[in-house]
Amino acid sequence: MQPSVLLPKKAMRAPRSPTFARIAQISDGLAYRYFRNKRDLLFAVLQRFYERILVDLETQVFSHDRFRDRLEALIKRHIQVFVSDTDLCRLFIAEVRVASDYEGSPIQELNRRYTSVLIRIVKEAVKTGQVKPDVNPKLLRDVLFGAIEHLAWRHVNGRGQLKVAQTGRELTTMLTAGICVDE
């Protein structure tokens, strides 16, 4: 059974699994056959989500040779995720990442793999002389993903729109001006 089929928008606000099953238009028994509870279902959906976006992110980023182009592809793709998967992003930020069982979970590991794409391209760019050697890749990761999350928060909560291309270009220009070796 596809977990995302069972995750309608209203479902995650449902307080109990039987209510969740009714919203998903399935029997309680069917919901419990595949998932112990709503949290297990959410984790299954997020696992598929991360697997999908990770492949797409790596494909887009590594189709470029220059660091600047890779960075811009990463930024645009990450912003696009907030646009195309708004509800999952909201759930991840507001409920999953802050939960007591997040640390050490498979979802946290997938999130680390996702953000490690940036660390990898920064380290490669340092080796090729495109990025200054004193740039801290982990700090850059926190700055970049934190900034995008901050920008996306209004959109995720239905109070604004994201401009993927424009924001991607602007963030890329701002970051590369500070971390790249002058060309």
CSV table of C-alpha atoms in Angstrom, one decimal:
chain,number,residue,atom,x,y,z
A,1,MET,CA,0.0,0.0,0.0
A,2,GLN,CA,1.3,3.5,-0.9
A,3,PRO,CA,1.6,5.5,2.4
A,4,SER,CA,1.0,8.8,0.6
A,5,VAL,CA,-2.4,7.6,-0.5
A,6,LEU,CA,-3.3,7.3,3.2
A,7,LEU,CA,-2.1,10.8,4.1
A,8,PRO,CA,-4.7,13.4,3.1
A,9,LYS,CA,-4.1,17.0,4.2
A,10,LYS,CA,-6.5,16.9,7.2
A,11,ALA,CA,-5.3,13.5,8.4
A,12,MET,CA,-2.3,14.7,10.4
A,13,ARG,CA,-4.5,16.9,12.5
A,14,ALA,CA,-6.6,13.9,13.4
A,15,PRO,CA,-6.2,13.0,17.0
A,16,ARG,CA,-6.6,9.2,16.8
A,17,SER,CA,-5.9,6.5,14.2
A,18,PRO,CA,-9.6,5.5,13.8
A,19,THR,CA,-10.3,9.1,12.8
A,20,PHE,CA,-7.3,9.0,10.6
A,21,ALA,CA,-8.6,5.8,8.9
A,22,ARG,CA,-12.0,7.4,8.3
A,23,ILE,CA,-10.4,10.4,6.6
A,24,ALA,CA,-8.3,8.1,4.5
A,25,GLN,CA,-11.5,6.2,3.6
A,26,ILE,CA,-10.2,2.9,4.8
A,27,SER,CA,-11.1,0.6,7.6
A,28,ASP,CA,-9.3,0.8,11.0
A,29,GLY,CA,-8.1,-2.7,10.4
A,30,LEU,CA,-6.4,-1.9,7.1
A,31,ALA,CA,-4.6,1.1,8.6
A,32,TYR,CA,-3.3,-1.1,11.5
A,33,ARG,CA,-2.3,-3.9,9.1
A,34,TYR,CA,0.3,-1.7,7.5
A,35,PHE,CA,1.1,0.9,10.2
A,36,ARG,CA,1.0,0.7,14.0
A,37,ASN,CA,-0.1,4.3,14.3
A,38,LYS,CA,-0.3,7.6,12.6
A,39,ARG,CA,3.3,8.4,13.4
A,40,ASP,CA,4.5,5.2,11.6
A,41,LEU,CA,2.5,6.2,8.6
A,42,LEU,CA,4.0,9.7,8.6
A,43,PHE,CA,7.5,8.3,8.8
A,44,ALA,CA,6.8,5.9,5.9
A,45,VAL,CA,5.6,8.8,3.8
A,46,LEU,CA,8.6,11.0,4.8
A,47,GLN,CA,11.0,8.1,3.9
A,48,ARG,CA,9.5,7.9,0.4
A,49,PHE,CA,9.5,11.7,0.1
A,50,TYR,CA,13.2,11.9,1.1
A,51,GLU,CA,14.2,9.1,-1.2
A,52,ARG,CA,12.5,10.8,-4.1
A,53,ILE,CA,13.8,14.3,-3.5
A,54,LEU,CA,17.3,13.1,-2.8
A,55,VAL,CA,17.6,11.4,-6.1
A,56,ASP,CA,16.2,14.4,-7.9
A,57,LEU,CA,18.5,16.8,-5.9
A,58,GLU,CA,21.6,14.8,-6.8
A,59,THR,CA,20.6,14.5,-10.4
A,60,GLN,CA,20.1,18.3,-10.7
A,61,VAL,CA,23.2,19.3,-8.7
A,62,PHE,CA,25.7,16.9,-10.3
A,63,SER,CA,24.6,17.7,-13.8
A,64,HIS,CA,26.7,20.9,-13.5
A,65,ASP,CA,30.5,21.2,-13.3
A,66,ARG,CA,31.0,24.6,-11.7
A,67,PHE,CA,30.4,25.1,-8.0
A,68,ARG,CA,28.2,28.2,-8.6
A,69,ASP,CA,25.9,26.3,-10.9
A,70,ARG,CA,25.7,23.4,-8.5
A,71,LEU,CA,24.9,25.6,-5.6
A,72,GLU,CA,22.2,27.4,-7.6
A,73,ALA,CA,20.7,24.1,-8.7
A,74,LEU,CA,20.6,22.9,-5.0
A,75,ILE,CA,19.1,26.1,-3.7
A,76,LYS,CA,16.4,26.2,-6.4
A,77,ARG,CA,15.5,22.6,-6.0
A,78,HIS,CA,15.3,22.9,-2.2
A,79,ILE,CA,13.0,25.9,-2.5
A,80,GLN,CA,10.9,24.0,-5.1
A,81,VAL,CA,10.4,21.2,-2.6
A,82,PHE,CA,8.6,23.7,-0.3
A,83,VAL,CA,6.4,24.7,-3.2
A,84,SER,CA,5.6,21.3,-4.5
A,85,ASP,CA,5.4,19.4,-1.1
A,86,THR,CA,4.2,22.2,1.2
A,87,ASP,CA,2.2,20.0,3.5
A,88,LEU,CA,5.0,17.5,4.1
A,89,CYS,CA,7.4,20.3,4.7
A,90,ARG,CA,5.1,21.8,7.2
A,91,LEU,CA,4.6,18.5,9.0
A,92,PHE,CA,8.4,17.9,9.1
A,93,ILE,CA,9.2,21.3,10.5
A,94,ALA,CA,6.4,21.7,12.9
A,95,GLU,CA,5.9,18.1,14.2
A,96,VAL,CA,8.6,15.6,13.2
A,97,ARG,CA,11.9,17.5,13.6
A,98,VAL,CA,10.9,18.7,17.1
A,99,ALA,CA,9.6,15.4,18.3
A,100,SER,CA,11.5,13.5,21.0
A,101,ASP,CA,11.9,10.4,18.7
A,102,TYR,CA,13.5,12.4,15.8
A,103,GLU,CA,17.1,12.3,16.9
A,104,GLY,CA,18.7,9.2,15.7
A,105,SER,CA,15.7,8.2,13.6
A,106,PRO,CA,15.8,7.0,10.0
A,107,ILE,CA,14.2,10.3,9.0
A,108,GLN,CA,17.0,12.3,10.6
A,109,GLU,CA,19.5,10.2,8.7
A,110,LEU,CA,17.7,10.9,5.4
A,111,ASN,CA,17.7,14.6,6.2
A,112,ARG,CA,21.4,14.4,6.9
A,113,ARG,CA,22.0,12.6,3.5
A,114,TYR,CA,19.9,15.3,1.8
A,115,THR,CA,21.9,18.2,3.4
A,116,SER,CA,25.2,16.4,2.9
A,117,VAL,CA,24.9,17.1,-0.8
A,118,LEU,CA,25.8,20.7,-0.1
A,119,ILE,CA,28.7,19.7,2.1
A,120,ARG,CA,30.0,17.4,-0.6
A,121,ILE,CA,29.9,20.1,-3.3
A,122,VAL,CA,31.6,22.7,-1.0
A,123,LYS,CA,34.4,20.3,-0.2
A,124,GLU,CA,34.9,19.4,-3.9
A,125,ALA,CA,34.9,23.1,-4.7
A,126,VAL,CA,37.6,23.8,-2.1
A,127,LYS,CA,39.8,21.1,-3.6
A,128,THR,CA,39.3,22.6,-7.1
A,129,GLY,CA,40.1,26.1,-5.9
A,130,GLN,CA,36.6,27.5,-6.5
A,131,VAL,CA,35.8,28.0,-2.9
A,132,LYS,CA,38.0,29.6,-0.2
A,133,PRO,CA,39.8,27.0,1.9
A,134,ASP,CA,38.6,28.5,5.2
A,135,VAL,CA,34.9,28.0,4.5
A,136,ASN,CA,33.2,25.8,7.0
A,137,PRO,CA,30.9,23.5,5.0
A,138,LYS,CA,28.7,22.6,8.0
A,139,LEU,CA,28.2,26.3,9.0
A,140,LEU,CA,27.4,27.1,5.4
A,141,ARG,CA,24.9,24.2,5.4
A,142,ASP,CA,23.2,25.6,8.5
A,143,VAL,CA,23.1,29.1,7.1
A,144,LEU,CA,21.7,28.1,3.7
A,145,PHE,CA,19.1,25.6,4.9
A,146,GLY,CA,18.1,27.8,7.8
A,147,ALA,CA,17.7,30.8,5.5
A,148,ILE,CA,15.6,28.9,3.0
A,149,GLU,CA,13.4,27.5,5.8
A,150,HIS,CA,12.9,31.0,7.2
A,151,LEU,CA,11.9,32.3,3.8
A,152,ALA,CA,9.6,29.3,3.2
A,153,TRP,CA,7.8,29.5,6.5
A,154,ARG,CA,5.2,32.1,5.4
A,155,HIS,CA,4.5,30.0,2.3
A,156,VAL,CA,4.3,26.8,4.3
A,157,ASN,CA,1.7,28.4,6.5
A,158,GLY,CA,-0.3,29.8,3.6
A,159,ARG,CA,0.7,33.4,4.0
A,160,GLY,CA,3.0,34.0,1.1
A,161,GLN,CA,4.5,32.7,-2.1
A,162,LEU,CA,8.0,31.6,-3.0
A,163,LYS,CA,9.8,32.8,-6.1
A,164,VAL,CA,12.0,29.8,-6.8
A,165,ALA,CA,14.1,31.2,-9.7
A,166,GLN,CA,14.5,34.7,-8.3
A,167,THR,CA,15.3,33.6,-4.7
A,168,GLY,CA,17.6,30.9,-6.0
A,169,ARG,CA,19.6,33.4,-8.0
A,170,GLU,CA,19.8,36.0,-5.2
A,171,LEU,CA,20.9,33.5,-2.6
A,172,THR,CA,23.5,32.0,-4.9
A,173,THR,CA,24.9,35.4,-5.7
A,174,MET,CA,24.9,36.4,-2.0
A,175,LEU,CA,26.6,33.3,-0.8
A,176,THR,CA,29.2,32.9,-3.7
A,177,ALA,CA,30.2,36.5,-3.2
A,178,GLY,CA,31.4,35.6,0.3
A,179,ILE,CA,32.8,32.1,-0.1
A,180,CYS,CA,34.1,31.8,-3.7
A,181,VAL,CA,37.6,32.6,-4.9
A,182,ASP,CA,37.5,35.6,-7.1
A,183,GLU,CA,37.3,34.6,-10.7
